[in-house]
Coordinates of C-alpha atoms and ligand atoms in Angstrom, one line a residue:
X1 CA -104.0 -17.2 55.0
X2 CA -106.0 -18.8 51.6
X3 CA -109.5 -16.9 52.9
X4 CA -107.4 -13.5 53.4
X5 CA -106.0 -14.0 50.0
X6 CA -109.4 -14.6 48.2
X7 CA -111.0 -11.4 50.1
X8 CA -108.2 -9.7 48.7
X9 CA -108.7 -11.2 44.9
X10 CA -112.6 -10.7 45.5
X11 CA -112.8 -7.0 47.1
X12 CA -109.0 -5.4 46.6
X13 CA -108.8 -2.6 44.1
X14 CA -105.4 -1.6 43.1
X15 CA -104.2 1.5 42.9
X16 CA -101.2 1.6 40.2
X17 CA -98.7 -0.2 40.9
X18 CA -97.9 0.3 44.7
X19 CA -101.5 1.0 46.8
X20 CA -103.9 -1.1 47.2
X21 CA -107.5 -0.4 48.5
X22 CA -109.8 -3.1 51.2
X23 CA -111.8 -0.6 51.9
X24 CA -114.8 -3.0 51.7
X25 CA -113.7 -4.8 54.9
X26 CA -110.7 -3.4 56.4
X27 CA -110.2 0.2 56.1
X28 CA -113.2 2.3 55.5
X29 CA -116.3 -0.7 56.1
X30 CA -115.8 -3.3 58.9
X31 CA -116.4 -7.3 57.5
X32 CA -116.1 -7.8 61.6
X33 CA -117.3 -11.6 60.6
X34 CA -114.3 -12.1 58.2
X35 CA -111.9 -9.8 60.1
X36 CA -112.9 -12.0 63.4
X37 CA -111.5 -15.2 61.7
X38 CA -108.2 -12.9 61.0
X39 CA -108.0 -12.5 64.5
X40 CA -108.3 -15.7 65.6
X41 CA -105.1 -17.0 62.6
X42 CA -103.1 -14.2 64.5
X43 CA -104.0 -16.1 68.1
X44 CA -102.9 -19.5 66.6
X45 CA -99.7 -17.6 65.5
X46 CA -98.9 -16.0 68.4
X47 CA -100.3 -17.8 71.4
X48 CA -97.8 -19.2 72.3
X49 CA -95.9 -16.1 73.4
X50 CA -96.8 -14.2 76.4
X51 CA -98.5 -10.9 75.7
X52 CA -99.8 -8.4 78.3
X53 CA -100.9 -5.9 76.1
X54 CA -101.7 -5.2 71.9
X55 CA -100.2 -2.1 70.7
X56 CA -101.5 -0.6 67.2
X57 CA -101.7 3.2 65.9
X58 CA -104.6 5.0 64.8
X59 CA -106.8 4.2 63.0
X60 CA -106.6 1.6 60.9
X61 CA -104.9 -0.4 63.0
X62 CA -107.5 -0.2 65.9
X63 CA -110.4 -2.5 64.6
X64 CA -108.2 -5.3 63.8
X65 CA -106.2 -4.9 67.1
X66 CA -109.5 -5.0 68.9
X67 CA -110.6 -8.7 67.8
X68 CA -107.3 -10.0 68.5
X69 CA -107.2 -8.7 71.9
X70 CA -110.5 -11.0 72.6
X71 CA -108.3 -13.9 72.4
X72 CA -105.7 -12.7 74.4
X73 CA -107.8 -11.6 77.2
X74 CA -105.3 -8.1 77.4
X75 CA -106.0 -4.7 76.8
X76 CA -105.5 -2.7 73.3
X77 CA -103.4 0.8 73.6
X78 CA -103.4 2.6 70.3
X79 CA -101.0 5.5 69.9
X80 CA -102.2 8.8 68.8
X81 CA -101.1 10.8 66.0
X82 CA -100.7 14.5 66.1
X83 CA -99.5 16.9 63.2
X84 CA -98.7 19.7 66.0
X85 CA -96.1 19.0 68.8
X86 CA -96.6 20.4 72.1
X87 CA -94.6 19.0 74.9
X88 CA -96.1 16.5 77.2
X89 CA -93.9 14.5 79.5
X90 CA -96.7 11.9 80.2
X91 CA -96.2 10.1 77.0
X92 CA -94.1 8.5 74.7
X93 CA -93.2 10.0 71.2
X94 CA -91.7 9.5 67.8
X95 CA -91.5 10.8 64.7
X96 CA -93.3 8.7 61.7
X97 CA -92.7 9.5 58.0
X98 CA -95.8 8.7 55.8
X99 CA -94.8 8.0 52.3
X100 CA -98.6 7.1 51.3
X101 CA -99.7 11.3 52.5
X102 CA -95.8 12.3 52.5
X103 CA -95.8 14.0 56.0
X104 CA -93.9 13.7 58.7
X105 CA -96.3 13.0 62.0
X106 CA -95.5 12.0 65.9
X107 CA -97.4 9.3 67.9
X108 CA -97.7 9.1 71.2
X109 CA -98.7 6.7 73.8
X110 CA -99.5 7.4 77.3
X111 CA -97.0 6.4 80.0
X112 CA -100.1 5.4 82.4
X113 CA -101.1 2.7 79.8
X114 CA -97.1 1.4 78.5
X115 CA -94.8 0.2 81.5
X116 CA -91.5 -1.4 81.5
X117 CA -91.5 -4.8 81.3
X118 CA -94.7 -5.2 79.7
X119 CA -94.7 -8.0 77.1
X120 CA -96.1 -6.5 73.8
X121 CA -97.6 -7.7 70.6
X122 CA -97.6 -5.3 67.7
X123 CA -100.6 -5.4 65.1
X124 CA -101.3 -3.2 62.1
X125 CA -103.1 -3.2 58.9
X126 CA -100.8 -2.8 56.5
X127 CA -96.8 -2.9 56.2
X128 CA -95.6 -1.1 53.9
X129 CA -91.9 0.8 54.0
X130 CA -92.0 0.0 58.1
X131 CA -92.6 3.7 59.1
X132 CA -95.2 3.0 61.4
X133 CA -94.4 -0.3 62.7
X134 CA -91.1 1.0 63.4
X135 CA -92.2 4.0 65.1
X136 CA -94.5 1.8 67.7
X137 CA -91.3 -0.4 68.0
X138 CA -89.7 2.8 69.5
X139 CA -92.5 3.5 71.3
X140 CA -91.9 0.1 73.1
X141 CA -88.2 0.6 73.8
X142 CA -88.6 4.0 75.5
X143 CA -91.2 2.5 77.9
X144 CA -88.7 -0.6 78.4
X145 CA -91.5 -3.0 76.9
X146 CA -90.4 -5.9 75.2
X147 CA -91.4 -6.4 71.6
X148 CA -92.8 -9.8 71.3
X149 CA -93.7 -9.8 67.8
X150 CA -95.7 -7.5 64.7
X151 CA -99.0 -9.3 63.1
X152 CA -99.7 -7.3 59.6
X153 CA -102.5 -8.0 57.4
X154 CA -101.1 -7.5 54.8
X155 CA -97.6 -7.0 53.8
X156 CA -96.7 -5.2 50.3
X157 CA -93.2 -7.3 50.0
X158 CA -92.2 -5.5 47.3
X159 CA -91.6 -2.6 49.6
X160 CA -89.0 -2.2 52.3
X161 CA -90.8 -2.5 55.4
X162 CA -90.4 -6.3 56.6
X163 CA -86.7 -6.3 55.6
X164 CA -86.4 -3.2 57.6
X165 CA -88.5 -4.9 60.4
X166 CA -86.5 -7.9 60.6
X167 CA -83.3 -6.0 61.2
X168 CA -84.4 -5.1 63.9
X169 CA -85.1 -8.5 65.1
X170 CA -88.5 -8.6 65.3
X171 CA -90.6 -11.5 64.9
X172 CA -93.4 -10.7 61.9
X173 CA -96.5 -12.4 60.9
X174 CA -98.0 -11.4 58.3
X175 CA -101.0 -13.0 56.8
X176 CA -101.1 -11.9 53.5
X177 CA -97.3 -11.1 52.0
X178 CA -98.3 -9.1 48.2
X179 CA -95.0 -9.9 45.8
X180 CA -96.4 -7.8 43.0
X181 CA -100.1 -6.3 41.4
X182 CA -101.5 -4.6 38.8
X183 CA -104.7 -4.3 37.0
X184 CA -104.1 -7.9 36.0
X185 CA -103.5 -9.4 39.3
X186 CA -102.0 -9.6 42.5
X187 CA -99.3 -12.3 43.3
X188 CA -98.8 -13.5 47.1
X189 CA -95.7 -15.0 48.7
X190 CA -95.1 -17.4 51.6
X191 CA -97.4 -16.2 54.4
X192 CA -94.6 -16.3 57.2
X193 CA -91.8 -13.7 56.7
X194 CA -90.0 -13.8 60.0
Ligands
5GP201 P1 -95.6 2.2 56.3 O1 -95.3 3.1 57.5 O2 -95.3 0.7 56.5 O3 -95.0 2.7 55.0 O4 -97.2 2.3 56.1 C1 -98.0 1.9 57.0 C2 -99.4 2.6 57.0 O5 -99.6 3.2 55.7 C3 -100.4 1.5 57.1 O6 -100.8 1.3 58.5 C4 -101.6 2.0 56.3 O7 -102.4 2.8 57.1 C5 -100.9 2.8 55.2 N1 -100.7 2.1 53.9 C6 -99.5 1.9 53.3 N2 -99.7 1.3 52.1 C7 -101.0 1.1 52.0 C8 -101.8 0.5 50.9 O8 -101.3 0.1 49.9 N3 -103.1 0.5 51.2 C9 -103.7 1.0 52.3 N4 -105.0 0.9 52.4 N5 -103.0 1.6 53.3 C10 -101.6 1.6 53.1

């Protein structure tokens, strides 16, 4: 997505070699305005595939799932995540390794809100080694949902996660697909990585 890309040349700051920061409009201040037209690519993208329900994880992932959900007319469920376990047989749970904070978290997603059968898309702010999105794809098989496809932002390609995701046979989107970036630059590959 060209106007995704340019917000990211414009606003991005990266970190090294392997994080980069939005917080300008994605992860700390909302550009709802900008982030509505990313919604609205993601509807083109997916609209033709049935969807009863957006699934995203906290927190990032929440704003961004909202807008899309507009055009879908369905309901957002965002799954939780704890550091402390206590047993709860109402929802569903996995295990999520974070590289970025290098901790070892569950999410969970209530039963009353996930049901077998329900037709879900997938969207998250970034995709980085798959940790996350792989967790909520879980999430979706022990409810019985079916996993009708993942909408990222923005992808870093050069790490693991979209290989990883496809794999598993799910259908990715993302919008912006980061090869490599440093202080000099960022580089962006084909959009579509399915
Ligand atoms: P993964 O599980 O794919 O390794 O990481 C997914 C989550 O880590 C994303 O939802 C995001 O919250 C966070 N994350 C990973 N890499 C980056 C990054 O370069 N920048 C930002 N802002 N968040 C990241």
């Amino acid at each position: 997505m060209k106007a995704l890309h340019d917000k990211i040349r414009q606003e991005g700051i990266v970190v090294g070699s392997e994080i980069l920061k939005v917080d300008s409009f994605l992860n700390h201040q909302l550009d709802v305005a900008f982030l509505d037209q990313v919604a609205q690519e993601f509807y083109a993208r997916f609209k033709d595939r049935p969807i009863d329900k957006i699934v995203t994880v906290e927190v990032s992932g929440i704003a961004i799932a909202a807008l899309v959900a507009q055009y879908f007319k369905v309901p957002v469920v965002f799954a939780k995540k704890l550091t402390s376990k206590t047993l709860d047989d109402a929802m569903y749970e996995t295990l999520v390794h974070s590289f970025t904070k290098n901790i070892d978290y569950s999410i969970r997603l209530s039963k009353k809100y996930l049901k077998e059968g329900d037709r879900v898309l997938l969207i998250d702010d970034f995709l980085a080694k798959g940790q996350a999105a792989l967790g909520l794809v879980r999430i979706c098989r022990q409810a019985g949902a079916k996993v009708q496809g993942l909408g990222i932002v923005i992808e870093k390609g050069f790490q693991q996660g979209g290989a990883l995701l496809r794999e598993e046979g799910v259908h990715l989107v993302s919008l912006a697909r980061i090869l490599s970036m440093d202080e000099s630059g960022i580089v962006f590959g084909e959009e579509d990585y399915v």
